[in-house]
CSV table of C-alpha atoms and ligand atoms in Angstrom, one decimal:
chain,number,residue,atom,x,y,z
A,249,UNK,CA,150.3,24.6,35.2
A,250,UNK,CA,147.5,22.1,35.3
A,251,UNK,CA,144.7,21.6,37.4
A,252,UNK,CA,141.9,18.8,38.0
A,253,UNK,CA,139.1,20.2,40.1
A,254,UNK,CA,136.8,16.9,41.6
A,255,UNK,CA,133.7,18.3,41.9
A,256,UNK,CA,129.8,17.2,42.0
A,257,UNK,CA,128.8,20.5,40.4
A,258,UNK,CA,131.3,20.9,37.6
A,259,UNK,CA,128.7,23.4,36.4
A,260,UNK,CA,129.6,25.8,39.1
A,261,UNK,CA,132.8,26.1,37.4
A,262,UNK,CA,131.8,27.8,34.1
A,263,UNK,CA,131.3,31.2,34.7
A,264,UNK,CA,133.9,32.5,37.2
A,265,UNK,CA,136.9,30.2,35.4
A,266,UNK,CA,135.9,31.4,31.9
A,267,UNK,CA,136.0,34.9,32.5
A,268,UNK,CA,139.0,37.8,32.4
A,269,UNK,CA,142.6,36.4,33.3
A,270,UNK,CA,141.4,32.7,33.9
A,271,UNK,CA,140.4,32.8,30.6
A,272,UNK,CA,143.5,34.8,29.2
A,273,UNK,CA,146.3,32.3,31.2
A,274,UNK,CA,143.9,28.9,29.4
A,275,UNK,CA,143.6,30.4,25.9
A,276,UNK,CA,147.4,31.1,26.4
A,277,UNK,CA,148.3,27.8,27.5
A,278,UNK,CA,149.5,29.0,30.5
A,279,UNK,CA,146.8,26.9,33.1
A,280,UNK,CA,145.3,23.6,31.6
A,281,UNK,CA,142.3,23.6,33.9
A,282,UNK,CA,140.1,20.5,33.8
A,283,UNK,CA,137.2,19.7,35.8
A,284,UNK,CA,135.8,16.0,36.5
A,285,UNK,CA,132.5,15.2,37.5
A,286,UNK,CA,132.7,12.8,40.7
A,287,UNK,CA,129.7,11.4,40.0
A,288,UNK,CA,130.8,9.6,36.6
A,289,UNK,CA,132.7,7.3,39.3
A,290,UNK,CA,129.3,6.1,41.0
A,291,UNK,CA,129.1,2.7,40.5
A,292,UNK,CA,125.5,2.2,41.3
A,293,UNK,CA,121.9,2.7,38.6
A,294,UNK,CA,121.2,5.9,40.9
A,295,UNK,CA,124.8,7.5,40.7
A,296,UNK,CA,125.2,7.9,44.2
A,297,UNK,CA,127.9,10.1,45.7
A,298,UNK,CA,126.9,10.4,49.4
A,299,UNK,CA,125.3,8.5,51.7
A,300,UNK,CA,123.9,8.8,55.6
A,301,UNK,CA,126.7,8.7,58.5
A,302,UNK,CA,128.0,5.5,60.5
A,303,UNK,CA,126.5,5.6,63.9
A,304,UNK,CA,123.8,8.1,62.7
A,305,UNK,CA,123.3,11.8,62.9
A,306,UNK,CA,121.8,14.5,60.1
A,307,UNK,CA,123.7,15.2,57.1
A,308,UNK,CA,125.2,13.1,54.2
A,309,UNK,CA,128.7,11.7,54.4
A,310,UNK,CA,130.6,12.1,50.7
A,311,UNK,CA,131.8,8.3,49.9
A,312,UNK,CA,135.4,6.9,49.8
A,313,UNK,CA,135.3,4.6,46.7
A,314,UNK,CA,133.8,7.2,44.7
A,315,UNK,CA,136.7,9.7,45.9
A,316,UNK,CA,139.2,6.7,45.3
A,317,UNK,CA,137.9,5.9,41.9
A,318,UNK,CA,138.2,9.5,40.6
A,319,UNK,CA,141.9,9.8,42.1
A,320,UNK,CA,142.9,6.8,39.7
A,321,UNK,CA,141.5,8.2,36.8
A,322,UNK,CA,144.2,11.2,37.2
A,323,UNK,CA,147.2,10.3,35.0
A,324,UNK,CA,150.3,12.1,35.3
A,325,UNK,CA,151.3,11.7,39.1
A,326,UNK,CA,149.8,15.4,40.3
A,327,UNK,CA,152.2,17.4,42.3
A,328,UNK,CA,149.6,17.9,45.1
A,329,UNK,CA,146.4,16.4,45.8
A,330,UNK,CA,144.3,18.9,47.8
A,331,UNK,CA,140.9,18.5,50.3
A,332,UNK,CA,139.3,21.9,50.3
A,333,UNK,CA,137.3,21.5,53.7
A,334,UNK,CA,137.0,23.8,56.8
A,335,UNK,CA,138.9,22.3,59.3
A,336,UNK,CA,142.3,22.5,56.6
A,337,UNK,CA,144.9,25.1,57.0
A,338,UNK,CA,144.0,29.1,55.9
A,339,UNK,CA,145.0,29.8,52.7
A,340,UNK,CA,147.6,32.6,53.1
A,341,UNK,CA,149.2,34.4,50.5
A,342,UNK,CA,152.6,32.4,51.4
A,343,UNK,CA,150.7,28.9,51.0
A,344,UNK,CA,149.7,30.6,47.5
A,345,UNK,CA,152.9,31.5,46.6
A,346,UNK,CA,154.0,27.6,47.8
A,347,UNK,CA,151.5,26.4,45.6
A,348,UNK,CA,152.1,28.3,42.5
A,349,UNK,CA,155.5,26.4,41.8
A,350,UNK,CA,154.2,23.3,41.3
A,351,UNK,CA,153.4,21.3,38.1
A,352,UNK,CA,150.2,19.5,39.0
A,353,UNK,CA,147.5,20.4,41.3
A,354,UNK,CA,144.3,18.2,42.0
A,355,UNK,CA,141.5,20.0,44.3
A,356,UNK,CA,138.7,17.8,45.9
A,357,UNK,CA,135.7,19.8,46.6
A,358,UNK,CA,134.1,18.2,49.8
A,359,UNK,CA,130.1,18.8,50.1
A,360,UNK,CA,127.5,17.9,52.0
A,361,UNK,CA,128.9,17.6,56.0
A,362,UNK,CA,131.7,16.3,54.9
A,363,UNK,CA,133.9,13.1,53.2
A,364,UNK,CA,134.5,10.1,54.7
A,365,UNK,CA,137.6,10.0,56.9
A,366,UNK,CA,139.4,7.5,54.8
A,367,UNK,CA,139.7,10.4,51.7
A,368,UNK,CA,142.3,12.4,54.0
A,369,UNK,CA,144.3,10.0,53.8
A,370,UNK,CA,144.2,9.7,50.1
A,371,UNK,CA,145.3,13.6,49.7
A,372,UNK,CA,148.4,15.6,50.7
A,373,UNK,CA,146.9,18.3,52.3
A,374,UNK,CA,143.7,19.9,53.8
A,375,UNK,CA,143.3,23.9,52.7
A,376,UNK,CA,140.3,26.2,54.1
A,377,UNK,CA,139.5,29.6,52.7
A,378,UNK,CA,138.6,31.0,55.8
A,379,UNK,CA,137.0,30.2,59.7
A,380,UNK,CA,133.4,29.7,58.2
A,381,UNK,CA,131.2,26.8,56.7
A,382,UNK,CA,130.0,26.7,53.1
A,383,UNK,CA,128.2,24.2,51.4
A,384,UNK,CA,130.7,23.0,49.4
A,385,UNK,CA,134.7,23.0,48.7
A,386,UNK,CA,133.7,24.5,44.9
A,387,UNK,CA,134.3,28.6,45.7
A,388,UNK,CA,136.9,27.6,47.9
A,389,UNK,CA,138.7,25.7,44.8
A,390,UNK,CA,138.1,28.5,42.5
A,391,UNK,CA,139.0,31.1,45.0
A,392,UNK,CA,142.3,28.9,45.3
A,393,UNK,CA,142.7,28.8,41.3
A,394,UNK,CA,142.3,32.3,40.9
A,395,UNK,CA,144.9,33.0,43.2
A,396,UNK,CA,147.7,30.8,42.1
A,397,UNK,CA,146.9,31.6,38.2
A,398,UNK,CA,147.9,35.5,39.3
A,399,UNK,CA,151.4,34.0,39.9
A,400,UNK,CA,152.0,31.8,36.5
A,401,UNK,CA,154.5,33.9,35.1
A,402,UNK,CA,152.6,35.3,31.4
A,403,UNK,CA,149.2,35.7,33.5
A,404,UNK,CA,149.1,38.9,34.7
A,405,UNK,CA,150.7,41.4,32.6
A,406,UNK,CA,153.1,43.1,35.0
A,407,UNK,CA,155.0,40.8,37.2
A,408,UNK,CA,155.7,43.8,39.1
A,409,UNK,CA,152.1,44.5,40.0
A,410,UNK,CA,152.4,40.9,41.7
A,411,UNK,CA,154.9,42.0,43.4
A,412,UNK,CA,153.1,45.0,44.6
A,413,UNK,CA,150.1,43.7,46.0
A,414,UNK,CA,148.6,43.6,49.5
A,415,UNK,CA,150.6,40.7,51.7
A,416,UNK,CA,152.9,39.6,49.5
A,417,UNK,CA,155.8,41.5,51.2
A,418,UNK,CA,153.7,41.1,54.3
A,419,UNK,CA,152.5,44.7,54.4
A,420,UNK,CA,149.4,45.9,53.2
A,421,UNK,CA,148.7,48.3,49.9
A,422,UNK,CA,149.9,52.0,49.7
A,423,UNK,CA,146.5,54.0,49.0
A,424,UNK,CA,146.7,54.8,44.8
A,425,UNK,CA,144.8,57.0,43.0
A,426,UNK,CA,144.0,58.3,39.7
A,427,UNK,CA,142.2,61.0,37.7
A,428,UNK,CA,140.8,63.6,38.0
A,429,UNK,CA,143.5,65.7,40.7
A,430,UNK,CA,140.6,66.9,42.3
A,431,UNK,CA,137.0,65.2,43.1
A,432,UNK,CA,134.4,66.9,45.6
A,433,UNK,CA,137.3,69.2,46.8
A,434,UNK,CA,139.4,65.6,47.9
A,435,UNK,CA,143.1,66.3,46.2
A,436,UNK,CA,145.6,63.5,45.3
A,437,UNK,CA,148.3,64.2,47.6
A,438,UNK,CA,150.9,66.2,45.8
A,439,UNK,CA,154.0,64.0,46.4
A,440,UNK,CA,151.9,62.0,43.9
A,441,UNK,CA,151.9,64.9,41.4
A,442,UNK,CA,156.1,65.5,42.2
A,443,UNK,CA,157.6,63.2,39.7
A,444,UNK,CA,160.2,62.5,42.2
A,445,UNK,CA,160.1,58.6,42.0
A,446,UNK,CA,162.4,58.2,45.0
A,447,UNK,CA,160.0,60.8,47.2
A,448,UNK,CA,156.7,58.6,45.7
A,449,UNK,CA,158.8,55.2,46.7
A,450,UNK,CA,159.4,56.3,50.3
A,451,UNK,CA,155.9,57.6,50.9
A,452,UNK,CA,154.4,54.8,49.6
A,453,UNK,CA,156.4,52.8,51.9
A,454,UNK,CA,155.7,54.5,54.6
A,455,UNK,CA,151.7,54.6,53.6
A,456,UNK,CA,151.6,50.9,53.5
A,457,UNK,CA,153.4,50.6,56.9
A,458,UNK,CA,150.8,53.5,58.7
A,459,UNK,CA,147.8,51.3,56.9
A,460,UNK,CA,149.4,47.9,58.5
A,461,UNK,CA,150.3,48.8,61.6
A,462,UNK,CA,146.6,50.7,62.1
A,463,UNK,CA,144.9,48.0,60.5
A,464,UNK,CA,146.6,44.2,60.8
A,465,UNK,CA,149.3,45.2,63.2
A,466,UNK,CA,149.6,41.1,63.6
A,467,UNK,CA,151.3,41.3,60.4
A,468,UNK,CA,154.0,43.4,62.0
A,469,UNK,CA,154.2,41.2,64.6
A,470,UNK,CA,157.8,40.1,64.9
A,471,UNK,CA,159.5,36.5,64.1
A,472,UNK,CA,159.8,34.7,67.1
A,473,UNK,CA,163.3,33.7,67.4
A,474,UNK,CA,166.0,33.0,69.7
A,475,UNK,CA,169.8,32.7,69.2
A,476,UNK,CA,172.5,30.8,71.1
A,477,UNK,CA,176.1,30.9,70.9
A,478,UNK,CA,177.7,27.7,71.1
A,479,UNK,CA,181.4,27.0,73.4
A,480,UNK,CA,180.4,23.5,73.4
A,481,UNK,CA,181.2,21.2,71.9
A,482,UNK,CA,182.7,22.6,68.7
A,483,UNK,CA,186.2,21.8,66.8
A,484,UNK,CA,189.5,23.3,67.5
A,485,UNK,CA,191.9,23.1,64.4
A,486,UNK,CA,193.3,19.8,65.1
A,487,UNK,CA,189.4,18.3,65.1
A,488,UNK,CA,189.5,17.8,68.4
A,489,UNK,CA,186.3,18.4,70.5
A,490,UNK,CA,186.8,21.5,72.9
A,491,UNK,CA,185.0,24.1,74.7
A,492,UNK,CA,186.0,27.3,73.6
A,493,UNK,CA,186.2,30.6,75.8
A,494,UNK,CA,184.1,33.0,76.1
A,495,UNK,CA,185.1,36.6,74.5
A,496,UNK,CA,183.9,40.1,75.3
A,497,UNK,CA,183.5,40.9,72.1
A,498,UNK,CA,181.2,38.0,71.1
A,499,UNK,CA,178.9,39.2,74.1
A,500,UNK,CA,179.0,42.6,73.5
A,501,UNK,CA,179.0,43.0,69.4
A,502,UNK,CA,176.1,39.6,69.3
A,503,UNK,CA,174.2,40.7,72.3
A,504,UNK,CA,173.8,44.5,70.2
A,505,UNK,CA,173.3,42.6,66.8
A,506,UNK,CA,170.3,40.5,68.4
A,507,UNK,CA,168.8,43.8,69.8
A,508,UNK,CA,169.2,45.1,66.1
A,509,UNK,CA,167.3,42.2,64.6
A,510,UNK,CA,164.7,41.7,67.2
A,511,UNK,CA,166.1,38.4,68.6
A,512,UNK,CA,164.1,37.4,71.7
A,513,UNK,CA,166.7,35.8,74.1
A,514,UNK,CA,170.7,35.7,73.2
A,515,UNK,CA,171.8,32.4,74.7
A,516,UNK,CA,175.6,32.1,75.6
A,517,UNK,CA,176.3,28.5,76.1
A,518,UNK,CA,178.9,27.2,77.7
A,519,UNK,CA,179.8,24.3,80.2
A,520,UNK,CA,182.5,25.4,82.0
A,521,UNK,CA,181.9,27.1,85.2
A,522,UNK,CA,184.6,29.6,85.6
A,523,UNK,CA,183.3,30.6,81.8
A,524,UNK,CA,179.8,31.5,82.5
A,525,UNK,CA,180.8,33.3,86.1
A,526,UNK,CA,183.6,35.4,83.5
A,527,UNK,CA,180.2,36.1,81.6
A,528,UNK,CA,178.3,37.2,84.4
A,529,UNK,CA,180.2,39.2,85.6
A,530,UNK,CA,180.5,41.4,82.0
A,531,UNK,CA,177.0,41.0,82.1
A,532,UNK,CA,176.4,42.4,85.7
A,533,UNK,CA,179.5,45.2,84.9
A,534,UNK,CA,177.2,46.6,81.8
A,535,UNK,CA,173.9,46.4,83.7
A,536,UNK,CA,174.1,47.8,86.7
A,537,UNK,CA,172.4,51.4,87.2
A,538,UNK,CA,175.4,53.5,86.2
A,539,UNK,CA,175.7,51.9,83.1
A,540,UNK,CA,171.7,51.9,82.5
A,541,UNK,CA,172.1,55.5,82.8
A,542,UNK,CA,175.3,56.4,80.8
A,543,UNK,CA,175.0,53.8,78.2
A,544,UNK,CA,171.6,52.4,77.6
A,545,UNK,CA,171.7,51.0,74.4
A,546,UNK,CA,174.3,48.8,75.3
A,547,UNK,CA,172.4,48.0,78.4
A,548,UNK,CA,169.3,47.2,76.2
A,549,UNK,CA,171.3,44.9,74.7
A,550,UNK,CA,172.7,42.8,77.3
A,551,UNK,CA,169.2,42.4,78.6
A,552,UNK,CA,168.8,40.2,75.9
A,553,UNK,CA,171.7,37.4,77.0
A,554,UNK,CA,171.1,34.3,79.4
A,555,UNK,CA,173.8,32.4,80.4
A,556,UNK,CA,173.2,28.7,79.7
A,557,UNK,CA,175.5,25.3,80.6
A,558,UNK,CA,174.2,22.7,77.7
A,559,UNK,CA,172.4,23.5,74.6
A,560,UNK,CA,169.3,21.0,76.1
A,561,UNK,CA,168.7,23.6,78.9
A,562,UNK,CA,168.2,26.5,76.3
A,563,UNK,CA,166.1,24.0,74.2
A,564,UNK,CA,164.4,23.4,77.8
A,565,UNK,CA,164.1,27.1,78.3
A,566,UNK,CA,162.0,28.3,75.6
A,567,UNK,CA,159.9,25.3,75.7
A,568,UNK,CA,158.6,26.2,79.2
A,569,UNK,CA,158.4,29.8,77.9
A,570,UNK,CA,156.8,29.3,74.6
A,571,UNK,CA,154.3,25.9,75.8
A,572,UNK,CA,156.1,24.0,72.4
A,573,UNK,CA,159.6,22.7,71.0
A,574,UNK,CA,161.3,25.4,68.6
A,575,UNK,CA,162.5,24.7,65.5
A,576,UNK,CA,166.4,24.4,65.8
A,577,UNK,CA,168.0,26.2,63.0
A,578,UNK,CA,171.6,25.0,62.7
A,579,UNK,CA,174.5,27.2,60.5
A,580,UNK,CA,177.7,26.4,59.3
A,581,UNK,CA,180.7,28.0,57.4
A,582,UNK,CA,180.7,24.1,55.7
A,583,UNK,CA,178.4,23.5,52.7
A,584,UNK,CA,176.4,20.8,55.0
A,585,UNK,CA,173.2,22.9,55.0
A,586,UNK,CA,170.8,23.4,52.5
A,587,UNK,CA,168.1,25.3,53.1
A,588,UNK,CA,168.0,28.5,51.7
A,589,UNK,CA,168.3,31.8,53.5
A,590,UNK,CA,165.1,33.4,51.5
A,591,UNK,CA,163.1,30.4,51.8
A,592,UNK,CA,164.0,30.1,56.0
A,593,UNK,CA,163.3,34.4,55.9
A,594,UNK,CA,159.7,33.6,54.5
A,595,UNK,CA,159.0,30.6,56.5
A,596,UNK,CA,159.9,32.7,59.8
A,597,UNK,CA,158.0,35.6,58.9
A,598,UNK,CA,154.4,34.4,58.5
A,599,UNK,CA,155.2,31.7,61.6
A,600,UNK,CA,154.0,32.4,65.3
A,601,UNK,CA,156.3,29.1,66.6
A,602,UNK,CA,160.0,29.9,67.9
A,603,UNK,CA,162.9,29.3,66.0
A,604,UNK,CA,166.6,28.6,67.9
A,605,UNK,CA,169.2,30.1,65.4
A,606,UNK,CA,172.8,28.3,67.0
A,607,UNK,CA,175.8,29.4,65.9
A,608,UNK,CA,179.1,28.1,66.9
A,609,UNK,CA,182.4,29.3,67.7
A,610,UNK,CA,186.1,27.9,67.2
A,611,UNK,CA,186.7,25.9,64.1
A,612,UNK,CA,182.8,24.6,63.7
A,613,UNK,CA,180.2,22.9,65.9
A,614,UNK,CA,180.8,18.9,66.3
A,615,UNK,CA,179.1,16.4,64.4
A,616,UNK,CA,177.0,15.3,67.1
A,617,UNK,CA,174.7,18.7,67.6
A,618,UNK,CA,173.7,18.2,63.7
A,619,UNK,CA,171.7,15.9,64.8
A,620,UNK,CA,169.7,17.9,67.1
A,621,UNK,CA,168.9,20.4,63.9
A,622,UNK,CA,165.9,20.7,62.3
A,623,UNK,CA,167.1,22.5,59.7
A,624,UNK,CA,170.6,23.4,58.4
A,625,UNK,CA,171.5,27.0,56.7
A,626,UNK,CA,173.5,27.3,53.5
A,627,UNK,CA,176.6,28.4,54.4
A,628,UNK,CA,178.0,32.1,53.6
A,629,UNK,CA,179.7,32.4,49.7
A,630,UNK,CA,182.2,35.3,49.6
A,631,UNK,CA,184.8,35.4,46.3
A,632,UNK,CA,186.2,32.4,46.7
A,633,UNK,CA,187.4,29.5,49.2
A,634,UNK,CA,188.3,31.8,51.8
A,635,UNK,CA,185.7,31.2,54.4
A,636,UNK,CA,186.9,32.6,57.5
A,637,UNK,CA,184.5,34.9,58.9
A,638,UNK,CA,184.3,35.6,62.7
A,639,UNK,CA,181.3,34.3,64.4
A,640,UNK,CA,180.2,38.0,65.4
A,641,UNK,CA,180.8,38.7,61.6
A,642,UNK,CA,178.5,35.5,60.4
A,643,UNK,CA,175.5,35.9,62.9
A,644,UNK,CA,175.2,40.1,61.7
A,645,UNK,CA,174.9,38.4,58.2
A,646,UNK,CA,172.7,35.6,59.3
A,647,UNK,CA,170.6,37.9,61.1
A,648,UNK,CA,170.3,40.3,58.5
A,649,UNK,CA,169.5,38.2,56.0
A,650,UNK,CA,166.6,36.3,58.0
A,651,UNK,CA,165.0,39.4,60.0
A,652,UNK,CA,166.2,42.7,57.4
A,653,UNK,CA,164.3,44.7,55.9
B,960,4G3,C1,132.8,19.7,55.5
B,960,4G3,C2,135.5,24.5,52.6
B,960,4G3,C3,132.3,20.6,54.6
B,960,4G3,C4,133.8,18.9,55.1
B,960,4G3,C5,134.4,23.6,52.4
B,960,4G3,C6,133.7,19.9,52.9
B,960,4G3,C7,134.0,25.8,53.9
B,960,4G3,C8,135.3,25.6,53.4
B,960,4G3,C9,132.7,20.7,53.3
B,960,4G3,C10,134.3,18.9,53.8
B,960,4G3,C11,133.2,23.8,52.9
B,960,4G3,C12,136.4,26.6,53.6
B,960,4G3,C13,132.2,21.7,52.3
B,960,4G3,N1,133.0,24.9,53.7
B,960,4G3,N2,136.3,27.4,54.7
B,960,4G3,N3,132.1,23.0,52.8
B,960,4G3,O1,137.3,26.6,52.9
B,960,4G3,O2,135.3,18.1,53.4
């Protein structure tokens, strides 16, 4: 990987970049890290970089053209141009992972109260380290490096201990410990000592999730989705556009799946009258007190379903209950979509904005809703061409693969 760091204190970068892994990864060829002094792109006797604000004010305003002339000298088109400056998005250890895959990265260290507006618009994105002002983007940009360096494959020597650390599987570290077994009377717990790897496994899990839920329980929070089942309008086999019926089995078996995953709202959507009274009155059958008493689960469950005509008015719904449009995730059994199951799982499960997961029923949904997606799902590979799976069947698959453990 290579990085260009834009800096007016390329001094600043010696000692933290030339020390321990940083170090390792460059004499290994693994990070080409290169660091250009802004100010040899002044273009005045006193090589000046910054200059008093338009309309007036305290402070010292970092200066476009300088910016602009540094960003030419780059060759090699960088993959990602990057502002470090508070008001950017946090840095998360998903952004980090995001950013490790790329080729090319160039980091802009702002200073002073700020850069001139124009240079946002000369970079791809705005990154902050944290909710608080420093004097300049440099320890921002290095805390940045040394973060995506850890996931260059060669850098650190276990890729498992990667793997291991503190967020990146959205839970926090298991305690460790080594020597001595005993230290001011304070014992290693003995499960530790066991040798039973499978024992040491599951209480580490189970450490991590204690630590977590005690200490960050908003990283336990859960993805905020909502799923609706589409009768309309979908395919029959002839292509024709229909509205399916509405099956007991589809409430029952989706409505219990949802409750499984931690779905939010299970929309049934359907235009036909006589359809959605047929659903209410399953619905009204399985909920009343009875049934709350001799069959709760199942009761839980249906809590979860609303009855909806059109797929605008569930859009409609969660936006008056969430104050903001979700993301509408489309699926299909067709290879139409292409975003990738893993890459939707982590995107949901760092985000606090809704998703809409719509599945369809009969022989596919029509054309026409594709255009209301946001995003389309790959579809579901099994041996071969075959690719007949019930809806209940795809959405316990879906679900499992986006909201599992
Ligand atoms: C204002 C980044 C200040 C605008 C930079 C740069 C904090 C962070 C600065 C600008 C910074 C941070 C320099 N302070 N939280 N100061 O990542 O572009």
């Amino acid at each position: 990987m290579r990085i260009d760091v834009l800096t007016l204190f390329p001094e600043m970068f010696q000692g933290p970049t030339n020390e321990s892994l940083l170090k390792k990864a460059q004499q290994k060829g693994l990070l080409s890290l290169e660091v250009v002094n802004l100010r040899d792109f002044t273009s005045d006797k006193h090589k000046t970089a910054d200059d008093t604000p338009y309309g007036g004010g305290p402070g010292m305003v970092m200066k476009v053209d300088v910016v602009a002339r540094a960003l030419s000298s780059i060759v090699n088109r960088p993959s990602s141009v990057i502002l470090l400056c508070p008001t950017g998005k946090q840095l998360t250890q998903q952004k980090v992972n995001e950013l490790a895959k790329q080729e090319h990265l160039v980091l802009l260290c702002g200073h002073y109260e700020g850069v001139d507006e124009r240079v946002r618009e000369m970079v791809d994105e705005e990154i902050s380290i944290g909710d608080y002002v420093l004097t300049g983007g440099e320890i921002p940009a290095m805390v940045l490096i040394d973060a995506v360096a850890r996931h260059i494959p060669g850098v650190v020597k276990e890729s498992e201990s990667v793997k291991q650390d503190s967020y990146y599987d959205g839970l926090l570290d298991f305690p460790s410990y080594t020597r001595p077994e005993e230290f001011s009377g304070k014992k290693v717990p003995d499960v530790l000592l066991s040798g039973n790897h499978a024992e040491i496994a599951k209480w580490r899990r189970e450490q991590a999730l204690i630590k977590t839920r005690q200490r960050r329980p908003d990283l336990l929070a859960k993805a905020n989705v909502y799923l609706a089942l589409l009768h309309y309008p979908v395919y029959n086999k002839r292509q024709d556009i229909v509205s399916t019926c509405i099956t007991g089995f589809d409430l029952h078996d989706i409505a219990r799946c949802a409750c499984t995953f931690g779905i939010k709202k299970y929309y049934v959507v359907n235009p036909l009258p006589a359809q959605r009274e047929f659903a209410e009155l399953i619905r009204s059958f399985w909920m009343d007190d009875s049934s709350l008493e001799f069959n709760w689960t199942r009761a839980e469950a249906f809590k979860l379903i609303s009855i909806k005509e059109s797929l605008d008015e569930t859009i409609d719904e969660i936006i008056r209950a969430e104050g903001q449009k979700p993301t509408v995730v489309g699926t299909s059994a067709k290879a139409v979509g292409k975003t990738k199951f893993k890459d939707l799982k982590r995107e949901m499960s760092g985000a606090k904005q809704p998703y809409l997961l719509v599945i369809g029923t009969g022989w596919g949904i029509a054309d026409e809703v594709f255009e209301r997606f946001d995003l389309i799902l790959e579809p579901i590979i099994g041996k071969d061409e075959y690719n007949h799976l019930s809806v209940r069947s795809a959405n316990a698959i879906i679900l499992d693969r986006l909201l599992g453990r």
